[in-house]
Tab-separated table of C-alpha atoms in Angstrom:
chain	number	residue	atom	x	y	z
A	1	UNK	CA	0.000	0.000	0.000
A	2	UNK	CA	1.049	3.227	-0.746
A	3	UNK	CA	2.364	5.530	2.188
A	4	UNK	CA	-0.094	8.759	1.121
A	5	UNK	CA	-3.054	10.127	3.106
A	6	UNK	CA	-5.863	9.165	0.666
A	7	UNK	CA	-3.919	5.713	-0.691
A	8	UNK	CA	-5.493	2.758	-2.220
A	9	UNK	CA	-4.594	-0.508	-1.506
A	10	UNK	CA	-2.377	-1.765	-4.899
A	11	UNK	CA	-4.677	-4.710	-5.345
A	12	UNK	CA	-7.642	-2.465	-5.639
A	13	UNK	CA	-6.348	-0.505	-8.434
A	14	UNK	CA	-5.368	-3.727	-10.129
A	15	UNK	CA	-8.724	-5.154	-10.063
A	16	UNK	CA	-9.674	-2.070	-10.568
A	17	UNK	CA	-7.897	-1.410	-13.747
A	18	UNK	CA	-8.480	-5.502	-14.593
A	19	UNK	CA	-12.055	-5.148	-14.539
A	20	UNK	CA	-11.848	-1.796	-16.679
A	21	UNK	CA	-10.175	-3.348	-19.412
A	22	UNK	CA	-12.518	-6.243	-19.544
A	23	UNK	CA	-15.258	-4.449	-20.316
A	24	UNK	CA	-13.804	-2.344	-22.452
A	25	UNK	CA	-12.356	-4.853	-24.683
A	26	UNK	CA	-15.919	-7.123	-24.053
A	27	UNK	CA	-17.846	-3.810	-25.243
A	28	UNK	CA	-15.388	-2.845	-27.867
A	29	UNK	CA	-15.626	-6.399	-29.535
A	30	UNK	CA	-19.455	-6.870	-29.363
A	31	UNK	CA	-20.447	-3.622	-30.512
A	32	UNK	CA	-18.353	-4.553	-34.045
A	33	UNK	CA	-18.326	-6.918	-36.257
A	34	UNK	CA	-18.235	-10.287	-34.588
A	35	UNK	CA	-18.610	-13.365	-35.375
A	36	UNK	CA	-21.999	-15.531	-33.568
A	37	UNK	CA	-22.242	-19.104	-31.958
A	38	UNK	CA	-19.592	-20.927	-30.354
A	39	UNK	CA	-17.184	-18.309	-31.730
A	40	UNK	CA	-18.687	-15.508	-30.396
A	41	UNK	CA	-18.294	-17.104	-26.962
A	42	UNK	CA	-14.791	-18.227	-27.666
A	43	UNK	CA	-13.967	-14.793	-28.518
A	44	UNK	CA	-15.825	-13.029	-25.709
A	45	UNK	CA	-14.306	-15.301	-23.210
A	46	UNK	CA	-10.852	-14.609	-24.578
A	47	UNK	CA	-11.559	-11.020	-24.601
A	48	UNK	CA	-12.570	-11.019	-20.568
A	49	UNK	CA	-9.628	-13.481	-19.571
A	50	UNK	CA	-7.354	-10.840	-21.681
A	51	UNK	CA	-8.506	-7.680	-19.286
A	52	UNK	CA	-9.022	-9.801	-15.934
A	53	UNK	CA	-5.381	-11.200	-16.278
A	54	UNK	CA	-4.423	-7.666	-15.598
A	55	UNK	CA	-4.695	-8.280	-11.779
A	56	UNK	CA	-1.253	-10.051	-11.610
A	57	UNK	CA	0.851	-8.027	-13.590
A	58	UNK	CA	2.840	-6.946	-10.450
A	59	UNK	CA	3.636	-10.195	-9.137
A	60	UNK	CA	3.678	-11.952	-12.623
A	61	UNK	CA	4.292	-9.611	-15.544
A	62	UNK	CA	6.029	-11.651	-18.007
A	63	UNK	CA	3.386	-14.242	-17.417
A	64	UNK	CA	0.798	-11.656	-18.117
A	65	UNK	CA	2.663	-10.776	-20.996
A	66	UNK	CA	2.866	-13.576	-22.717
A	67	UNK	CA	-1.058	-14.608	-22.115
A	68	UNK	CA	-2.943	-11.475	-22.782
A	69	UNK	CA	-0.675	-12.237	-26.237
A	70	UNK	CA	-2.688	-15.603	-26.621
A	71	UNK	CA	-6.105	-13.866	-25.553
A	72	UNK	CA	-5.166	-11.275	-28.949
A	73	UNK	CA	-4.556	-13.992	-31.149
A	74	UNK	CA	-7.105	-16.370	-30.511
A	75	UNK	CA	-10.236	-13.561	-30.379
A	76	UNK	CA	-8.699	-12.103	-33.939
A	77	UNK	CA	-9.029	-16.237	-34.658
A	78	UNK	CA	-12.186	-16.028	-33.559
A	79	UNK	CA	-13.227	-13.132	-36.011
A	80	UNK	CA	-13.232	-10.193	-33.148
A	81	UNK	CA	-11.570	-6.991	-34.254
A	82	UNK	CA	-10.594	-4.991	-30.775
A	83	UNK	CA	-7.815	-3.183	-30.340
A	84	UNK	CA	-5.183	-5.725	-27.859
A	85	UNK	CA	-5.562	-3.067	-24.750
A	86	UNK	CA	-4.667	-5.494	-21.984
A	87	UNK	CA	-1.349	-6.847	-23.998
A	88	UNK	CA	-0.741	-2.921	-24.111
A	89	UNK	CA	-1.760	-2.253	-20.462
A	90	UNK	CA	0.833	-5.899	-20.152
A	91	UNK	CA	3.564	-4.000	-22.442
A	92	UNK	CA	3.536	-0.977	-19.676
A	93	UNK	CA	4.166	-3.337	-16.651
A	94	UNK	CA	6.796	-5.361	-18.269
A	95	UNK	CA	8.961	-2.707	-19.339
A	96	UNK	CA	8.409	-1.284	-15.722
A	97	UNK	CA	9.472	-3.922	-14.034
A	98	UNK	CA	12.240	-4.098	-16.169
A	99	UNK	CA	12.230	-6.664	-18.595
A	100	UNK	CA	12.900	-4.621	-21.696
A	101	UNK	CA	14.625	-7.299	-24.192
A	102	UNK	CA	12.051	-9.741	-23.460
A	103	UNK	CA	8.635	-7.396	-23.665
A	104	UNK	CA	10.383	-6.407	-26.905
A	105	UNK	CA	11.120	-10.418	-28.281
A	106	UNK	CA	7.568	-11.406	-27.548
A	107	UNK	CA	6.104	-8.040	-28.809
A	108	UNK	CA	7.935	-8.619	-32.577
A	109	UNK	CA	6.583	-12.225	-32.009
A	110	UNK	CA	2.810	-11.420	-31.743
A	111	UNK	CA	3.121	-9.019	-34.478
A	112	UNK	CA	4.095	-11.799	-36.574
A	113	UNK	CA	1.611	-14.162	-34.963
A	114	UNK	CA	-1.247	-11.720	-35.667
A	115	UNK	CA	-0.617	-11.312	-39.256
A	116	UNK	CA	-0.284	-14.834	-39.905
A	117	UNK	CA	-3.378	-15.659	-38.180
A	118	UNK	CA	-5.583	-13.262	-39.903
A	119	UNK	CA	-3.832	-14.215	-43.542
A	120	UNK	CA	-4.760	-18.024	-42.175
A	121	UNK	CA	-8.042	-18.108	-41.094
A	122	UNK	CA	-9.826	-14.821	-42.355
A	123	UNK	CA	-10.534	-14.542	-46.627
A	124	UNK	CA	-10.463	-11.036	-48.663
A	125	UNK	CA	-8.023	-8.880	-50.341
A	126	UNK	CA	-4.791	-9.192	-48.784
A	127	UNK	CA	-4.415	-5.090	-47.576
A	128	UNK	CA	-7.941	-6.424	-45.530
A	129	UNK	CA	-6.722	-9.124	-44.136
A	130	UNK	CA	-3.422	-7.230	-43.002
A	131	UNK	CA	-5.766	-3.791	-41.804
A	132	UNK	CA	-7.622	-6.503	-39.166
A	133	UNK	CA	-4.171	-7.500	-37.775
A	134	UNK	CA	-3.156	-4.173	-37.626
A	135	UNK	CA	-6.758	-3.389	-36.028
A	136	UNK	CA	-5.154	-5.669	-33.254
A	137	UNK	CA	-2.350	-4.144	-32.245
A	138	UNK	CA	-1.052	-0.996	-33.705
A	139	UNK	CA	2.642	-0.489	-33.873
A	140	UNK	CA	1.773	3.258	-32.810
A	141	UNK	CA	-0.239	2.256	-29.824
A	142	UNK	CA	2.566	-0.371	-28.848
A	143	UNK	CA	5.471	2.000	-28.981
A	144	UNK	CA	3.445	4.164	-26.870
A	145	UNK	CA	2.857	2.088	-24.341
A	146	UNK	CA	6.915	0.591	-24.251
A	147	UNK	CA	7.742	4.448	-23.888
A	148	UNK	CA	5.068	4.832	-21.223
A	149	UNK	CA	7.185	1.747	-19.303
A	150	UNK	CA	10.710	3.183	-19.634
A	151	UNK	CA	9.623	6.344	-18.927
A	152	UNK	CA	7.728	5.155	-15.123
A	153	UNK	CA	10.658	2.659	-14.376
A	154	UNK	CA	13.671	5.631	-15.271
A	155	UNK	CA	11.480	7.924	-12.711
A	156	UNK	CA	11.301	5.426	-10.111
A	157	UNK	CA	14.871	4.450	-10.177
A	158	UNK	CA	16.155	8.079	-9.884
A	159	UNK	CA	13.629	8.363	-7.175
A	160	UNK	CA	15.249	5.416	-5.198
A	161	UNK	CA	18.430	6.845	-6.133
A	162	UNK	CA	17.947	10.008	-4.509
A	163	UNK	CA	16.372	8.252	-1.386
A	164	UNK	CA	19.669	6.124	-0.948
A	165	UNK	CA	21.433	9.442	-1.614
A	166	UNK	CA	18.983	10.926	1.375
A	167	UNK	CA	19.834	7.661	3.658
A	168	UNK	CA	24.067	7.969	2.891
A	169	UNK	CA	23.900	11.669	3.090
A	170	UNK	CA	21.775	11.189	6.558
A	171	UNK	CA	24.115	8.366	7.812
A	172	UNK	CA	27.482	10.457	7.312
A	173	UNK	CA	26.053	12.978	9.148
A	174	UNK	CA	25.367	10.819	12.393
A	175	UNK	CA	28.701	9.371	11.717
A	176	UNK	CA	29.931	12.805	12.236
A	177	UNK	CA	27.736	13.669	15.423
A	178	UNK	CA	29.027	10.791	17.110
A	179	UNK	CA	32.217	11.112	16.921
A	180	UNK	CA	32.056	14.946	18.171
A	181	UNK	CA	29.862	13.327	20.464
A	182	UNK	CA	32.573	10.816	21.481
A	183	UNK	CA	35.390	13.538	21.650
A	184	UNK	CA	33.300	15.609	23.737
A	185	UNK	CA	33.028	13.007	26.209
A	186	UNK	CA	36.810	12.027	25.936
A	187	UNK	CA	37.591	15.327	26.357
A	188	UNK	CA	35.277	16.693	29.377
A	189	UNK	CA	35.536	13.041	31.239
A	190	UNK	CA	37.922	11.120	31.092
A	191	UNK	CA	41.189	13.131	32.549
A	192	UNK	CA	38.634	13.561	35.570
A	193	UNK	CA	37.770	10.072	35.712
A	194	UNK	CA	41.340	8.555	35.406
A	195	UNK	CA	42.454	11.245	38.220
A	196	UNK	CA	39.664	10.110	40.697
A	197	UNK	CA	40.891	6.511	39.786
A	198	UNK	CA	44.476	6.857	40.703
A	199	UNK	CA	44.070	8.893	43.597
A	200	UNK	CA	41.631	6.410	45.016
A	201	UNK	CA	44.268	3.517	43.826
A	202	UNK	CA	47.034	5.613	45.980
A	203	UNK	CA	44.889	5.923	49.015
A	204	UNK	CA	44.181	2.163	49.010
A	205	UNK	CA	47.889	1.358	48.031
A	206	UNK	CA	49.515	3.489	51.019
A	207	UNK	CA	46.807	2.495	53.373
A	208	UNK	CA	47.910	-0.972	52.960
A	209	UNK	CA	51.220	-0.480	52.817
A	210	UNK	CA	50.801	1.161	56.103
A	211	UNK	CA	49.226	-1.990	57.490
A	212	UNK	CA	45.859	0.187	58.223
A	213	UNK	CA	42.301	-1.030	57.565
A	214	UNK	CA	41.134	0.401	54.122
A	215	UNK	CA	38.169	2.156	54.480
A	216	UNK	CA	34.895	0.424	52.629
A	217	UNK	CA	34.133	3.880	51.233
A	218	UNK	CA	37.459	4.362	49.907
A	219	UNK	CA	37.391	0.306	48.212
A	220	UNK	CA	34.437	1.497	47.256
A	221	UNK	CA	35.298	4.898	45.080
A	222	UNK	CA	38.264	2.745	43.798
A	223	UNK	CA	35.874	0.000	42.104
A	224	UNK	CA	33.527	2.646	40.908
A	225	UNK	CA	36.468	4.505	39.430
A	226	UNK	CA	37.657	1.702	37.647
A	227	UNK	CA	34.030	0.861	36.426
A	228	UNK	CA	33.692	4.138	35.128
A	229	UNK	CA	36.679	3.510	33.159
A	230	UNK	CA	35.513	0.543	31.243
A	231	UNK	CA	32.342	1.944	30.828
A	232	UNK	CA	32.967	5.087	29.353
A	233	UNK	CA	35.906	3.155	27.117
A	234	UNK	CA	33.166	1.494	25.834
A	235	UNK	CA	30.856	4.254	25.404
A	236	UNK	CA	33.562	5.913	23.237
A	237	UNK	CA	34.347	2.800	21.498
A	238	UNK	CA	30.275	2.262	20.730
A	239	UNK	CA	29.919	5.703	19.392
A	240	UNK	CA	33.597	5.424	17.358
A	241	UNK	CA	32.810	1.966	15.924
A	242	UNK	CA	28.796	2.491	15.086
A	243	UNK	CA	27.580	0.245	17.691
A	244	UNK	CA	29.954	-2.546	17.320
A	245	UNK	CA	30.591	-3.001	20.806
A	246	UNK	CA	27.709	-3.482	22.367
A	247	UNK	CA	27.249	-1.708	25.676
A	248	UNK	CA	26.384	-4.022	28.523
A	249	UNK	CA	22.452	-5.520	29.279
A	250	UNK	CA	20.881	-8.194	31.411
A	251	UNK	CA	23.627	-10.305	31.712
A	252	UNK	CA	26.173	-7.539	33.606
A	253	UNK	CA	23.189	-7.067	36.346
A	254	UNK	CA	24.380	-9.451	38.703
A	255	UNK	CA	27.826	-7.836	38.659
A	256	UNK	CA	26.554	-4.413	39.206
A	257	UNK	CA	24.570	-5.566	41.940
A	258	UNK	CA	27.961	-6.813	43.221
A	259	UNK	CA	29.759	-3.775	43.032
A	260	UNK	CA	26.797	-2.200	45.149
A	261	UNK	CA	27.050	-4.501	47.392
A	262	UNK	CA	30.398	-3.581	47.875
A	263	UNK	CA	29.831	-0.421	48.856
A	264	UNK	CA	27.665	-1.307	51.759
A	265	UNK	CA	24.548	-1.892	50.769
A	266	UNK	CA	23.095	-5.024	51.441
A	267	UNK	CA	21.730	-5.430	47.579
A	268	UNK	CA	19.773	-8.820	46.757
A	269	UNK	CA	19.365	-10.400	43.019
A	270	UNK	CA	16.186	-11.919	42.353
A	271	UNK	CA	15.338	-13.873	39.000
A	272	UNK	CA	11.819	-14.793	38.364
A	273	UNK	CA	10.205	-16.358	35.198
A	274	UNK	CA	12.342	-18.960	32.776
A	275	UNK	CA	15.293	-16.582	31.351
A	276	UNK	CA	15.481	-16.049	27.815
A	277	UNK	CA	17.039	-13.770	25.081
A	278	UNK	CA	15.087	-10.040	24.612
A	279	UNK	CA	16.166	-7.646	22.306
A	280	UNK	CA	19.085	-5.474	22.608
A	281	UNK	CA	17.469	-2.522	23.419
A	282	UNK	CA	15.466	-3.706	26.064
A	283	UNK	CA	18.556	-5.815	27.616
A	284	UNK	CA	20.272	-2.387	27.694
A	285	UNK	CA	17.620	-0.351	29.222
A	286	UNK	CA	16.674	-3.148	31.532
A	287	UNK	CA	20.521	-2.797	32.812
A	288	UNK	CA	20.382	0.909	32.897
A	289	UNK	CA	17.793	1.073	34.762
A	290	UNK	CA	18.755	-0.985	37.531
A	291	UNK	CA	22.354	1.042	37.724
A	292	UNK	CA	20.273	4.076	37.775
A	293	UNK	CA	17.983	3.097	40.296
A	294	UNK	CA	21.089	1.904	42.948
A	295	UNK	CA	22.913	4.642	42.158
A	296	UNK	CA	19.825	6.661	43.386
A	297	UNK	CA	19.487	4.613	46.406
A	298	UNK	CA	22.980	5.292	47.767
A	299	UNK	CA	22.756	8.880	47.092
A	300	UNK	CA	19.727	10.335	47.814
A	301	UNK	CA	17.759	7.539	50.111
A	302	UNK	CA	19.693	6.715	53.517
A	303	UNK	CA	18.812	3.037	53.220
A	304	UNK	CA	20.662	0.115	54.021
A	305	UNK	CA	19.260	-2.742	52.229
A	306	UNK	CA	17.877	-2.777	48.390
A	307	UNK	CA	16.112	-5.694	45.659
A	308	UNK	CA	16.257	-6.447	42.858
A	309	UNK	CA	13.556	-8.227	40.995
A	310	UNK	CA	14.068	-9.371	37.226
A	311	UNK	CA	10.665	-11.267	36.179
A	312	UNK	CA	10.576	-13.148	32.556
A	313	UNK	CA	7.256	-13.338	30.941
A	314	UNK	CA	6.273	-14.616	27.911
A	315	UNK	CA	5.745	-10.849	26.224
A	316	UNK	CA	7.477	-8.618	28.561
A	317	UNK	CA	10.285	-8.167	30.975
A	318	UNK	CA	9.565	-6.666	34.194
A	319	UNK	CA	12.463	-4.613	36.320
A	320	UNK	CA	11.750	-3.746	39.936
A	321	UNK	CA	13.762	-2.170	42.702
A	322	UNK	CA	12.954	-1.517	46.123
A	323	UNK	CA	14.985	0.266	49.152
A	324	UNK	CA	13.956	0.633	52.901
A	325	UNK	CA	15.217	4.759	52.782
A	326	UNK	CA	13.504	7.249	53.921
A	327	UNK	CA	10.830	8.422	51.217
A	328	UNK	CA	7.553	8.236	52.858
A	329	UNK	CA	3.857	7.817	50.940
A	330	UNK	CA	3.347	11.762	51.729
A	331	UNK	CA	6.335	13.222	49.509
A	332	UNK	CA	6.948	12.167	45.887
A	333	UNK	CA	10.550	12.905	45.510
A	334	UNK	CA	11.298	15.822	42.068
A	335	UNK	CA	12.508	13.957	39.382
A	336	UNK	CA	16.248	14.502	38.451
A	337	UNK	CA	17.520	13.994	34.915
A	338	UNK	CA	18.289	10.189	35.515
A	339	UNK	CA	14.757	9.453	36.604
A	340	UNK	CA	13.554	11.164	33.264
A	341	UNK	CA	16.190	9.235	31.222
A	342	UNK	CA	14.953	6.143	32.307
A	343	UNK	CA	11.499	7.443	31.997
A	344	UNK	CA	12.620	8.229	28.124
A	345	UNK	CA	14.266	5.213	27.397
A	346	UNK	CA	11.135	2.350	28.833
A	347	UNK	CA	8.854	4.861	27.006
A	348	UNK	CA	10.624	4.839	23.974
A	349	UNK	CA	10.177	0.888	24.022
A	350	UNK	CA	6.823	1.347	24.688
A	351	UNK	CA	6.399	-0.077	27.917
A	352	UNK	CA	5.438	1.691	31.391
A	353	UNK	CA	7.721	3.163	34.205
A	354	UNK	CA	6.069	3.638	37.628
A	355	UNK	CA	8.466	5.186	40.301
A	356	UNK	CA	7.058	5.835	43.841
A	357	UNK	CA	7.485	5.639	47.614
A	358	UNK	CA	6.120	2.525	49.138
A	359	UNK	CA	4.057	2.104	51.765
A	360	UNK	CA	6.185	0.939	54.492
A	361	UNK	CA	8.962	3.200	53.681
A	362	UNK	CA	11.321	3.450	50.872
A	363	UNK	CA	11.126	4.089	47.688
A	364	UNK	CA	10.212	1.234	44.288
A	365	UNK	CA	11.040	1.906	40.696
A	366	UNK	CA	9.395	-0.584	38.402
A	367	UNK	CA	9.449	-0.707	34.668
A	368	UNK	CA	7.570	-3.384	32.306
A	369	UNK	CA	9.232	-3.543	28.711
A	370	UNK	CA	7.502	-5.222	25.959
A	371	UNK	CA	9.674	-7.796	24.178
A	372	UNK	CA	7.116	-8.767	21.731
A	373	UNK	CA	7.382	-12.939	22.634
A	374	UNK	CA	10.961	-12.773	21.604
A	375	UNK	CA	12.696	-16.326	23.054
C-alpha cells in the first residue's frame, strides 16, 4: 500500500484497472463486427480473460505478458476486431518492471503471430486481411505504451536513487555527530575520571602499605572509578565503531549488583520467570535502569538494604527495585535527569515506568518492557 493520506490498496487498483479493461475490450468487440455461436463465446471469453489477467501483472508480468498475447490472437481467430488493450496495459508493466529485451522479443513475435493468423483463417483482399491484424495491435499504440514503461521505471529508479542518496547523506552525518559526540566526552571526562581513579588507587595502596584497615568507602570509590573507566571506554568505542561493541544488558546485572554490594549496601538479586534472550534494546535499558535506580538509592535515600527483581514473561520483561530509605507515601521525591532518562528510554520501548514511595517506607522503581514474545 502506498504511504499517502488518501492511498489505495495496490490490489484495488489492479482489479480495478483488470475489470476496466474487460469491459472495455468485451464492449469494444461486441459492438463490431463479430462473429456468432460458439465463436462468439470463444472470442468473448478470450476477450474477458485478456482484461481480468491484468490483476497479476505486479507479481507476474512476463506471465501476463505472454497470455494477454494468446487472448489477442485467438479472439482475432475467432473473427473479433478490438484493439489488444490489456497486452498494451501488459507491455507498460513489463517494461516497468524491467524486462525490456524480453517485452520487446515477444512483442515482434505477436506481431508476426497476428498477421499470420488473420492471412490463415480470415478470406479477402490481402491489404484487408493485413488492416484486421493491424486493427489488433497498432505499432503506434505499442510504442506508446513501451515508452510509457521506460519512462515510469527511469522515474522510479532516480527516485530510489535520490532516497539512498537521502539515507548515505543522513548516515554520514550521524557518523559525524558521534564522533564529536565521542570527543566531547573524551575530552570533558575522562582526565577527571582517570584522576579520581588513581588517587583512590594511591589511598588504598599506602593504606595498605601502612598496614591500616582500608576504608569500605574508599574500596568502594576505587571500584567505581575503575568501572567508570571501562564503561565510558566502551561508550567511546560504541559511538567510534557504530555500535559494534555493544554496551552491557541483562547479563552484567548481577555484577553491578555486586559492586553495590560492595559499597555497603546489602543489595539482593532476584530472577523470576524462565530466562530467555530479549532484544538489545530492552537488555540495555533493563541494565540501565537498575544502575540508575542503585545509584539513586545510595545517594539520595539513607537506606541500608535494596532488591532487585528481574521477572521473565512470555511478552514482557519486568524490572523492579525496592529500598527501605527514607521516602515516605506523603512526599513524591522531584525527578532529576536520571529518573527522566529512564522514563525516556522504557517509554521509547513502549512499555510503562512507575516510580514511587512505598508504603512501608522506601522508595520502588518498576518498569515493564515489551519484548514482543521474543525467546
Amino acid at each position: 500500500m502506498d504511504k499517502g493520506r488518501f492511498a489505495v490498496p495496490v490490489a484495488v487498483t489492479d482489479w480495478a484497472t483488470a475489470l476496466g479493461v474487460a469491459a472495455l475490450l468485451l464492449g469494444t468487440g461486441l459492438s463490431g463486427p463479430h462473429p456468432s455461436g460458439g465463436r462468439e463465446v470463444l472470442g468473448s471469453v478470450l476477450l474477458a480473460a485478456g482484461g481480468l489477467s491484468l490483476a497479476a501483472r505486479r507479481r507476474a508480468p512476463l506471465v501476463v505478458l505472454g497470455f494477454t498475447g494468446l487472448c489477442a490472437v485467438g479472439y482475432l481467430g475467432a473473427g473479433f476486431e478490438a484493439l489488444a488493450v490489456s497486452y498494451l496495459v501488459a507491455v507498460y508493466g513489463a517494461v516497468r518492471a524491467g524486462h525490456r529485451a524480453v517485452t520487446l522479443a515477444v512483442s515482434v513475435g505477436l506481431l508476426a503471430a497476428l498477421h499470420l493468423t488473420a492471412l490463415l483463417l480470415h478470406h479477402g483482399p490481402v491489404r484487408e486481411v493485413v488492416t484486421q491484424a493491424r486493427n489488433t495491435l497498432e505499432l503506434a499504440w505499442l510504442i506508446a505504451a513501451f515508452a510509457a514503461g521506460e519512462a515510469v521505471r527511469q522515474a522510479e529508479r532516480r527516485a530510489d536513487e535520490a532516497e539512498r542518496t537521502r539515507e548515505e547523506t543522513a548516515r554520514h552525518r550521524a557518523d559525524e555527530e558521534r564522533l564529536r559526540i565521542a570527543r566531547e566526552l573524551h575530552d570533558s571526562l575522562t582526565h577527571q575520571i582517570s584522576v579520581i581513579k588513581v588517587q583512590s588507587e594511591v589511598a588504598v595502596h599506602v593504606a595498605r602499605r601502612r598496614g591500616e584497615e582500608v576504608p569500605q568507602a574508599l574500596l568502594a570509590i576505587q571500584e567505581a572509578g575503575r568501572e567508570a573507566t571501562r564503561e565510558l571506554r566502551a561508550t567511546l568505542e560504541a559511538l567510534r565503531d557504530d555500535d559494534t561493541t555493544p554496551p552491557p544488558g541483562l547479563d552484567h546485572v548481577p555484577n553491578l549488583v555486586k559492586q553495590f554490594q560492595n559499597t555497603g549496601l546489602e543489595t539482593t538479586l532476584t530472577i523470576e520467570g524462565q530466562p530467555h534472550t530479549v532484544p538489545a534494546p530492552v537488555s540495555r535499558t533493563a541494565y540501565r535502569i537498575v544502575q540508575e535506580s542503585l545509584t539513586n538509592v545510595t545517594r539520595h535515600a539513607a537506606a541500608t538494604a535494596a532488591s532487585v527483581l528481574i521477572d521473565y514473561r512470555p511478552d514482557a520483561l519486568t524490572i523492579r527495585v525496592d529500598d527501605n530509605g527514607k521516602a515516605t507515601s506523603h512526599r513524591t521525591p522531584t525527578p532529576g535527569l536520571g529518573m527522566l532518562g529512564m522514563r525516556e528510554r522504557v517509554t521509547a520501548l513502549g512499555g510503562r515506568l512507575r516510580t514511587e514511595p512505598r508504603g512501608a517506607g522506601g522508595f520502588t522503581v518498576q518498569a515493564e518492557l515489551p519484548t514482543n514474545g521474543a525467546s
